[in-house]
Short mmCIF file of C-alpha atoms in Angstrom, two decimals:
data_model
loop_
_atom_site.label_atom_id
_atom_site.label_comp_id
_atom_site.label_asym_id
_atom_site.label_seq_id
_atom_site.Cartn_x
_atom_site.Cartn_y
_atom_site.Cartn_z
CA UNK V 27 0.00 0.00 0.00
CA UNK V 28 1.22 3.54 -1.39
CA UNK V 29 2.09 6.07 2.10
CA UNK V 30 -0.20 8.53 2.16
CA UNK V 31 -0.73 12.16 4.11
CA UNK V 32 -2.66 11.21 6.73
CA UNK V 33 -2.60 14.95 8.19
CA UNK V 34 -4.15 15.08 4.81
CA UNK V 35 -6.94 12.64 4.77
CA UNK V 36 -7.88 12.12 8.28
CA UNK V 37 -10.72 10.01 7.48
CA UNK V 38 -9.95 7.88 4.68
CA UNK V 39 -7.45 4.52 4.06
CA UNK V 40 -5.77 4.31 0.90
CA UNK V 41 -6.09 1.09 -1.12
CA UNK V 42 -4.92 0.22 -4.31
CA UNK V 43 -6.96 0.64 -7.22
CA UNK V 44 -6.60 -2.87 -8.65
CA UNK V 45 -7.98 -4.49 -5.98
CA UNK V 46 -11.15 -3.72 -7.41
CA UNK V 47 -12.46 -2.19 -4.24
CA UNK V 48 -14.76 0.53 -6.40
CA UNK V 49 -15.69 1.00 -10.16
CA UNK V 50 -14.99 4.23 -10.80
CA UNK V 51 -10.90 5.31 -11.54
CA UNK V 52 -9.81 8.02 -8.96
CA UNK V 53 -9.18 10.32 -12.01
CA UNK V 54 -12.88 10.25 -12.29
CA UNK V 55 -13.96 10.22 -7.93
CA UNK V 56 -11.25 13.16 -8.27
CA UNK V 57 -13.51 14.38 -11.49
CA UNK V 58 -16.90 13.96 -10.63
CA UNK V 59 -16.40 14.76 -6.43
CA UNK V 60 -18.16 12.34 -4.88
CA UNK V 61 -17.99 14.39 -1.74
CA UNK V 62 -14.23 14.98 -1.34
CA UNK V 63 -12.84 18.04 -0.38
CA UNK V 64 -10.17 19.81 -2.62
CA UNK V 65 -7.33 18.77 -0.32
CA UNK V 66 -8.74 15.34 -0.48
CA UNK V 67 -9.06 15.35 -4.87
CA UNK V 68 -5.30 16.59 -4.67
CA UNK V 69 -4.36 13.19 -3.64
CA UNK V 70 -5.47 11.45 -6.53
CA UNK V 71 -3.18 13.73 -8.35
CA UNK V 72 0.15 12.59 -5.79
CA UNK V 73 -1.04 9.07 -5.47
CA UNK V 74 -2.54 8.19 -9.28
CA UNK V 75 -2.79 4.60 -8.00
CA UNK V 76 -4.71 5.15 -5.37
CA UNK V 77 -8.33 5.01 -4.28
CA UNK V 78 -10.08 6.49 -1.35
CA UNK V 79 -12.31 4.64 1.06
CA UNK V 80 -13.71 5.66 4.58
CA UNK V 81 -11.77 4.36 7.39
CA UNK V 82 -14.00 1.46 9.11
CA UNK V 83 -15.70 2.10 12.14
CA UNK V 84 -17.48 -0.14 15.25
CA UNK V 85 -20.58 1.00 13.64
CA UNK V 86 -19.39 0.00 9.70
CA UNK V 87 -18.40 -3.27 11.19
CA UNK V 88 -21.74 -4.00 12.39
CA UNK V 89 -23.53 -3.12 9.48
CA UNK V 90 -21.25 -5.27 7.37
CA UNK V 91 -22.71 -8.20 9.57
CA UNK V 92 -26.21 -6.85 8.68
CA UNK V 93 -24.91 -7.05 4.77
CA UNK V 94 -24.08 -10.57 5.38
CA UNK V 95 -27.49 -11.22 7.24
CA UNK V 96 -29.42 -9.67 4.44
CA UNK V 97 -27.66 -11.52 1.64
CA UNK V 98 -28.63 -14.42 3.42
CA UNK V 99 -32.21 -13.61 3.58
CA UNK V 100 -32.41 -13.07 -0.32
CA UNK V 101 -32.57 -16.86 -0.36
CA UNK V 102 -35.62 -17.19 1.30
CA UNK V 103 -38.91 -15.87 0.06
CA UNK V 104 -40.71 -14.62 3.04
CA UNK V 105 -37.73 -12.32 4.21
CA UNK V 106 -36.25 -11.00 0.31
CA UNK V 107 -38.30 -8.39 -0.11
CA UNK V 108 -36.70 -6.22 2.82
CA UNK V 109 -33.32 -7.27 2.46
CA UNK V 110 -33.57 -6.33 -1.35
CA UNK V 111 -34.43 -3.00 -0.07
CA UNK V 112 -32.08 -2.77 2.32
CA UNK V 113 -29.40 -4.30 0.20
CA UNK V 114 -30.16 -1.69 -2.60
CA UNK V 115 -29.60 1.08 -0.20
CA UNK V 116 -26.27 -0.13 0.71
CA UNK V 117 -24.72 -0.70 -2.53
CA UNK V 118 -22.95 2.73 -3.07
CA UNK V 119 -21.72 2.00 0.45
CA UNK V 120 -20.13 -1.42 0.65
CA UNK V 121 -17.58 -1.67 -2.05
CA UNK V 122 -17.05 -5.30 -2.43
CA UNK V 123 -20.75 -6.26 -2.40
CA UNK V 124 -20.90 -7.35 -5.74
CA UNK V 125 -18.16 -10.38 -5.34
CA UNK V 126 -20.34 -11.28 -2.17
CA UNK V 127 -23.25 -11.34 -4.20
CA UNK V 128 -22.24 -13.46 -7.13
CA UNK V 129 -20.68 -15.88 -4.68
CA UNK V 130 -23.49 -16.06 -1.92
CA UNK V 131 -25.15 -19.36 -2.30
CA UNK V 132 -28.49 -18.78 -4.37
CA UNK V 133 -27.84 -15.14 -4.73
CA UNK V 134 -28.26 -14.47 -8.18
CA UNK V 135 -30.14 -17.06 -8.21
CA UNK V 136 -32.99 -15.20 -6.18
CA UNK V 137 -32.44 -11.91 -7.90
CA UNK V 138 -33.14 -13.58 -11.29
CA UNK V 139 -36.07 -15.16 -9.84
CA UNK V 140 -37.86 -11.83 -8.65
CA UNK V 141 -37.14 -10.56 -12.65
CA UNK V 142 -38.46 -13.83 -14.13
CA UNK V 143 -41.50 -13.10 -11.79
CA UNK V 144 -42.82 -10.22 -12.87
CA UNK V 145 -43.11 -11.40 -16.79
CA UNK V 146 -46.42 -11.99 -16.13
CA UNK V 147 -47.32 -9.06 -15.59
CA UNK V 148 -45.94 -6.86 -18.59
CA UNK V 149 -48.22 -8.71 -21.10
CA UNK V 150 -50.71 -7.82 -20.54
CA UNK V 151 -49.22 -4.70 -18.75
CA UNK V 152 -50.61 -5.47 -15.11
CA UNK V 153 -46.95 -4.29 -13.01
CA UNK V 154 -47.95 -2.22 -10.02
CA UNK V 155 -45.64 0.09 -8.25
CA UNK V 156 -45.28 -2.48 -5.46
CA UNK V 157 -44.16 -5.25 -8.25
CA UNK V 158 -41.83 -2.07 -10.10
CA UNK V 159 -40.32 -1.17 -6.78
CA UNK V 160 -39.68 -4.62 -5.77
CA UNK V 161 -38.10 -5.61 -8.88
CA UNK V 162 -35.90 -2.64 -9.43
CA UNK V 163 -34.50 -3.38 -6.22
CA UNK V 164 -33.40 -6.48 -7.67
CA UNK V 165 -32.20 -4.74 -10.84
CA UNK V 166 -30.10 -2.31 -8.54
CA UNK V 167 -27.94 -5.06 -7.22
CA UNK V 168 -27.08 -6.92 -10.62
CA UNK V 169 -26.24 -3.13 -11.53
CA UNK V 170 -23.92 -3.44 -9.21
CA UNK V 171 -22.66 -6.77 -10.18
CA UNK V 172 -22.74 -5.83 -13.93
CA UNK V 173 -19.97 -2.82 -12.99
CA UNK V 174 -17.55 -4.42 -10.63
CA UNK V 175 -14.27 -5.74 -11.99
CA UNK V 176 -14.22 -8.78 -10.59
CA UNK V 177 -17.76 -10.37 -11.46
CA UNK V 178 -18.09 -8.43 -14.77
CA UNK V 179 -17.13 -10.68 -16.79
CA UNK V 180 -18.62 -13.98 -15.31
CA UNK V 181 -21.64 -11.92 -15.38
CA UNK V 182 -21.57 -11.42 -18.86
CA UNK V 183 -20.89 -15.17 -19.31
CA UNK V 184 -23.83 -16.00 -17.91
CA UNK V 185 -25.74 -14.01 -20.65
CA UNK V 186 -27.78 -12.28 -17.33
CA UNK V 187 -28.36 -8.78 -19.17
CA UNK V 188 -30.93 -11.00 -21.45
CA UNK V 189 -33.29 -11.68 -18.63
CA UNK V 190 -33.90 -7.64 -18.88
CA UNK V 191 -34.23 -6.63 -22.21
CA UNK V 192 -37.94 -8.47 -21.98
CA UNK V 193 -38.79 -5.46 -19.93
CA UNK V 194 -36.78 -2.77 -22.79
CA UNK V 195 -39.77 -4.03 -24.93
CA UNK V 196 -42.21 -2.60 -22.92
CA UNK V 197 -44.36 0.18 -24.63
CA UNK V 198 -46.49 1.03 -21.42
CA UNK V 199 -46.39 5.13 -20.77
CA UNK V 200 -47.47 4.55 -16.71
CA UNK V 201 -45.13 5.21 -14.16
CA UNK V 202 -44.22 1.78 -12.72
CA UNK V 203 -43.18 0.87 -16.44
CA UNK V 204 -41.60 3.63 -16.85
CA UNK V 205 -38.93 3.37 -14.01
CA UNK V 206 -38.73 -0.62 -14.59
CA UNK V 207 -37.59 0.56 -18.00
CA UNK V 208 -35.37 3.10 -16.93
CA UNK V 209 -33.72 0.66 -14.50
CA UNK V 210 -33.04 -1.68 -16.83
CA UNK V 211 -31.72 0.47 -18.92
CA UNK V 212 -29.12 1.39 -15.89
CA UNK V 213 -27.40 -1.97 -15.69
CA UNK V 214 -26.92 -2.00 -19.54
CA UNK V 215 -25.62 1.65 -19.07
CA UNK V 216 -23.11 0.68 -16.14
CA UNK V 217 -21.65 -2.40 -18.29
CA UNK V 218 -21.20 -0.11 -21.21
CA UNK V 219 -19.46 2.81 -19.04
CA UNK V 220 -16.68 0.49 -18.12
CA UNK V 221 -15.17 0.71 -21.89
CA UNK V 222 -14.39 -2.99 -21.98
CA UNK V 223 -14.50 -4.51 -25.23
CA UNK V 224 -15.59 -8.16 -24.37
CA UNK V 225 -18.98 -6.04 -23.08
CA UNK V 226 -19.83 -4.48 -26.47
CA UNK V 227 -18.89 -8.34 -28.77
CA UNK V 228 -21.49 -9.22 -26.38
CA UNK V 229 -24.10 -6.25 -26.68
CA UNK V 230 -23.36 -6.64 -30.34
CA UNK V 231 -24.72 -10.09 -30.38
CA UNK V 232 -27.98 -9.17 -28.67
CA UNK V 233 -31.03 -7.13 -29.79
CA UNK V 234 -29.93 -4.04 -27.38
CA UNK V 235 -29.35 -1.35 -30.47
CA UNK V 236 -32.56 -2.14 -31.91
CA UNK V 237 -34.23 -1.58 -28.41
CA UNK V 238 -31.97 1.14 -27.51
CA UNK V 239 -33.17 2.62 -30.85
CA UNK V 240 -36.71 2.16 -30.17
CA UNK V 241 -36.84 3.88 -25.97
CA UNK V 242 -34.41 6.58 -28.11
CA UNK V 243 -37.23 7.48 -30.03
CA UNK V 244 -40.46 7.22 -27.67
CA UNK V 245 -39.08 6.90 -24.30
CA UNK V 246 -38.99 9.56 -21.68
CA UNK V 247 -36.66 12.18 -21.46
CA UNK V 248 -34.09 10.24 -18.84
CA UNK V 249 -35.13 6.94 -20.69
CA UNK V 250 -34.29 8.43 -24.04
CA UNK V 251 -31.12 10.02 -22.38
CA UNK V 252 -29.54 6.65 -20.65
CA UNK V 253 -30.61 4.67 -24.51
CA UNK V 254 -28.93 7.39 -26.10
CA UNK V 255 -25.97 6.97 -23.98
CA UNK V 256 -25.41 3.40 -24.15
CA UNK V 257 -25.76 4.04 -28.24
CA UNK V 258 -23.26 6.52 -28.28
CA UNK V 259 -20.86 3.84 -26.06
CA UNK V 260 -21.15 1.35 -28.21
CA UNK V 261 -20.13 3.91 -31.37
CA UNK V 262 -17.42 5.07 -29.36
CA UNK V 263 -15.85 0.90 -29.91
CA UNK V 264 -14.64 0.70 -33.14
CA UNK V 265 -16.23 -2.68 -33.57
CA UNK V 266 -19.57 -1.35 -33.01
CA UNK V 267 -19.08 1.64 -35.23
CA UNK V 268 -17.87 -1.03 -37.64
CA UNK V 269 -21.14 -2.59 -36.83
CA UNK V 270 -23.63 0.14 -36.95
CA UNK V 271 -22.08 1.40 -40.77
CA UNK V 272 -21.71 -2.39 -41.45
CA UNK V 273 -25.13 -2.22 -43.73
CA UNK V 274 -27.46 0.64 -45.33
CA UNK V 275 -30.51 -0.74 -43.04
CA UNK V 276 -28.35 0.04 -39.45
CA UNK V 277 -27.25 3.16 -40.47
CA UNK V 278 -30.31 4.31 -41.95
CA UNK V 279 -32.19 2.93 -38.94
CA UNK V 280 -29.83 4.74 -36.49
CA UNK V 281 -29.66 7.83 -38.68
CA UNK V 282 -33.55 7.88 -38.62
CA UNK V 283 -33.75 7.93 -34.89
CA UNK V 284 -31.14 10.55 -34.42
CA UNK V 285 -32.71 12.89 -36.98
CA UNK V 286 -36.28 12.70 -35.22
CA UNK V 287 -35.05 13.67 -32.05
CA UNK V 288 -33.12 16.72 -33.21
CA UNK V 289 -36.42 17.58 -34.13
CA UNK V 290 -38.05 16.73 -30.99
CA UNK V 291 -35.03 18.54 -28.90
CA UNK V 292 -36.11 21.58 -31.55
CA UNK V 293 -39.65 21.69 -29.63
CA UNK V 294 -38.59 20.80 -26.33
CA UNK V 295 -34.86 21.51 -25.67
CA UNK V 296 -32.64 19.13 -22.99
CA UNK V 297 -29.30 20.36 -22.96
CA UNK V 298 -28.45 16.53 -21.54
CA UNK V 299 -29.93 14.87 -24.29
CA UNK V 300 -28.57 16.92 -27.37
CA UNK V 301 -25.16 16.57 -26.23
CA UNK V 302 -25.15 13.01 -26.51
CA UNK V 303 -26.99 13.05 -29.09
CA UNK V 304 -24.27 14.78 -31.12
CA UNK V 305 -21.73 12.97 -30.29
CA UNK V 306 -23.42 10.11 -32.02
CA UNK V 307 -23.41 12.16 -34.97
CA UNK V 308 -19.73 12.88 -34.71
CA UNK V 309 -18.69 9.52 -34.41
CA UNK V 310 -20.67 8.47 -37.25
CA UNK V 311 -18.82 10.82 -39.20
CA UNK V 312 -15.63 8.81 -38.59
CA UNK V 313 -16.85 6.36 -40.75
CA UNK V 314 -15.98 7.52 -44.66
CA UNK V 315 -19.66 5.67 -45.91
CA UNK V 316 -21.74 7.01 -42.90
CA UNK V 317 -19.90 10.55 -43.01
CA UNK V 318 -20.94 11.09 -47.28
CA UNK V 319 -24.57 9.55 -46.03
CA UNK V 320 -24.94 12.05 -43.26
CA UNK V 321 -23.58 15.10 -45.66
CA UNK V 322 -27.18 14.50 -47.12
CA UNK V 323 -29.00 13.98 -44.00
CA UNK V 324 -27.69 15.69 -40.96
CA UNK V 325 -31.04 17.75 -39.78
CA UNK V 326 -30.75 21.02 -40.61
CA UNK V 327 -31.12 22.04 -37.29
CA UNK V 328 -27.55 21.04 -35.87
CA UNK V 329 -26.22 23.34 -39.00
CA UNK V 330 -27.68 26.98 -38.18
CA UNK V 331 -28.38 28.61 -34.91
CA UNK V 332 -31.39 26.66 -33.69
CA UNK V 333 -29.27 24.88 -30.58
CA UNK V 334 -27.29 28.27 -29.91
CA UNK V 335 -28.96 29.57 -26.81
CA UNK V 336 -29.28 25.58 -25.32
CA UNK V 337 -25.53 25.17 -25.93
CA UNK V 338 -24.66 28.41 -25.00
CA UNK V 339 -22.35 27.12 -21.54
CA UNK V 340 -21.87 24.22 -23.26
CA UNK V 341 -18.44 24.20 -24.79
CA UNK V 342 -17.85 20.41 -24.76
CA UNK V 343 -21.63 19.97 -27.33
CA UNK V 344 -20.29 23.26 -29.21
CA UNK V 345 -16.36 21.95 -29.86
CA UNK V 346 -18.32 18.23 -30.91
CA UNK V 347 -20.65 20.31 -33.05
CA UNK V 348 -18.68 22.06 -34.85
CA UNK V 349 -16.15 18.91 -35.60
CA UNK V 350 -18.95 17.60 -36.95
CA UNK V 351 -19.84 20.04 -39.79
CA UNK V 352 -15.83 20.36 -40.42
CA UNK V 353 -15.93 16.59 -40.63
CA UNK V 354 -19.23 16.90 -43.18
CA UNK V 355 -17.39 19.52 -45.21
CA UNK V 356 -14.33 18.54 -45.75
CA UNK V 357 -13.53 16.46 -48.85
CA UNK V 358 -16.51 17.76 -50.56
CA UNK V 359 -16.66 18.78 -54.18
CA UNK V 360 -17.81 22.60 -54.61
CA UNK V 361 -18.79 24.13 -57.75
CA UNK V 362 -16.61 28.22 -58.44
CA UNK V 363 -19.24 29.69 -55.52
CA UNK V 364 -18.57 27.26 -53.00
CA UNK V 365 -22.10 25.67 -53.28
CA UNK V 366 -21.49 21.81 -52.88
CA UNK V 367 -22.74 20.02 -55.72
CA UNK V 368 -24.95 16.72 -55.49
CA UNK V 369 -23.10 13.31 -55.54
CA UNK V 370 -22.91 11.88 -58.90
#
């Protein structure tokens, strides 16, 4: 273990960041916060390797035998439903819940059984905000399996990820279907933010960019905002940009999508959504077939001024944005005025 400060950090241990002992990199706890004080986000800069976790206490030490006591009660019917909830609370807090998870005795096993469930009830669409709240509990911990290093990958092996994507087909506008959809759509989202390659050969297998492509389009605004996300992931692999421009019929498809909701974000501006929204676009453009496709349909709407006051603080979407059109523009045959004339 790396010496650090502790005049500096008071309240925190040092471990090593390949133990696995949290998902994110410290560059991005330093980035995001997550609570620390400057002094604290300094450290990461000193001690790269390093990751930050509180110091246990009496009190963590007893709720780590609650963990265990709850995990155990996931096995048995009458006492899951509480220790889902109080498991679900606890996940931010407990960094090594997900290994004691996969390798509890029936664990998973449970978990999948309170998805399997509920199928039921989404055809004909019956789920009640008990059955939603109850299941996304469930969906909350095999988030938190899906983004740990160490159960990742036997997680993917297991092909888990297609016991959800029965509820990404759901069409129902109420509010229990609604958040069932958008936590789904979370565990998908935290396997894709890990930029590992073995998860995209295996989203790329699946049905997730058609049903991605679908929520993208009629989903609600965080719905639409996570699908777009995990989209814009898997672009950002160069096996599924490869994939996406693979055919006319994907690229069209996801070209179709993309240009409706720059014409939604037109109406109804989200400053969220638009941002990743472009930088689907750009990354298309990386692809020489998608790129002379999209110099004839890029909505005309991410060329003029309509996005200017929504992107005004926004110099990330504005840098992306205008990449784009330079991307769009260059290599393009102009006639004497500069007008560029139609493809041959």
């Amino acid at each position: 273990m790396l010496p650090v400060p502790t005049s500096l950090l008071p309240h925190y241990s040092a471990v090593p960041s390949i133990a696995g002992a949290c998902p994110h990199p410290p560059q991005e706890v330093a980035k995001i916060g997550y609570g620390f004080s400057k002094k604290e986000k300094r450290c990461f800069k000193i001690f790269p390797g390093l990751i930050l976790l509180p110091v246990p206490t009496a009190l963590a030490q007893v709720d780590r035998e609650k963990i265990y006591q709850w995990i155990n009660e996931l096995s048995s019917p009458e006492t899951r439903e509480n220790a889902l909830l109080e498991l679900s609370k606890k996940r931010e807090s407990v960094p090594d819940l997900a290994p004691m998870l996969w390798h509890s005795f029936g664990t998973i096993a449970a978990l999948l059984q309170e998805i399997v469930n509920i199928y039921p009830s989404i055809n004909p669409p019956t789920l009640t905000a008990h059955q939603s709240n109850r299941v996304c509990n469930a969906l909350a911990l095999l988030q938190c399996v899906a983004s740990h290093p160490e159960t990742r990958s036997a997680f993917l092996a297991a092909h888990i990820p297609l016991f959800l994507y029965p509820f990404l087909h759901t069409v129902s506008k109420t509010r229990p279907f609604e958040y069932l959809r958008l936590t789904s759509l979370g565990v998908i989202g935290a396997l894709v933010k890990t930029d590992e390659q073995e998860v995209i050969n295996f989203l790329l297998t699946t049905e997730i960019i058609p049903l991605c492509l679908r929520i993208m389009e009629s989903g609600s605004e965080l719905s639409k905002t996570v699908a777009t996300f995990i989209l814009q992931k898997i672009l950002l692999d160069d096996t599924g940009l490869a994939y996406i421009c693979q055919t006319y019929e994907r690229f069209s498809h996801v070209a179709m999508i993309l240009g409706k909701m720059v014409l939604q974000l037109s109406k109804e501006p989200s400053a969220r959504l638009l941002k990743h929204v472009v930088r689907c676009y750009l990354r298309l453009s990386d692809n020489p077939r998608a790129r002379e496709a999209l110099r004839q349909c890029l909505p005309d709407q991410l060329k003029d001024t309509t996005f200017a006051q929504v992107l005004k603080d926004d110099t990330t979407t504005k840098r992306w944005l205008a990449q784009l059109v330079k991307n769009l523009q260059e290599g393009q045959v102009t006639d004497p005025r500069g007008i560029p004339l139609p493809p041959q």
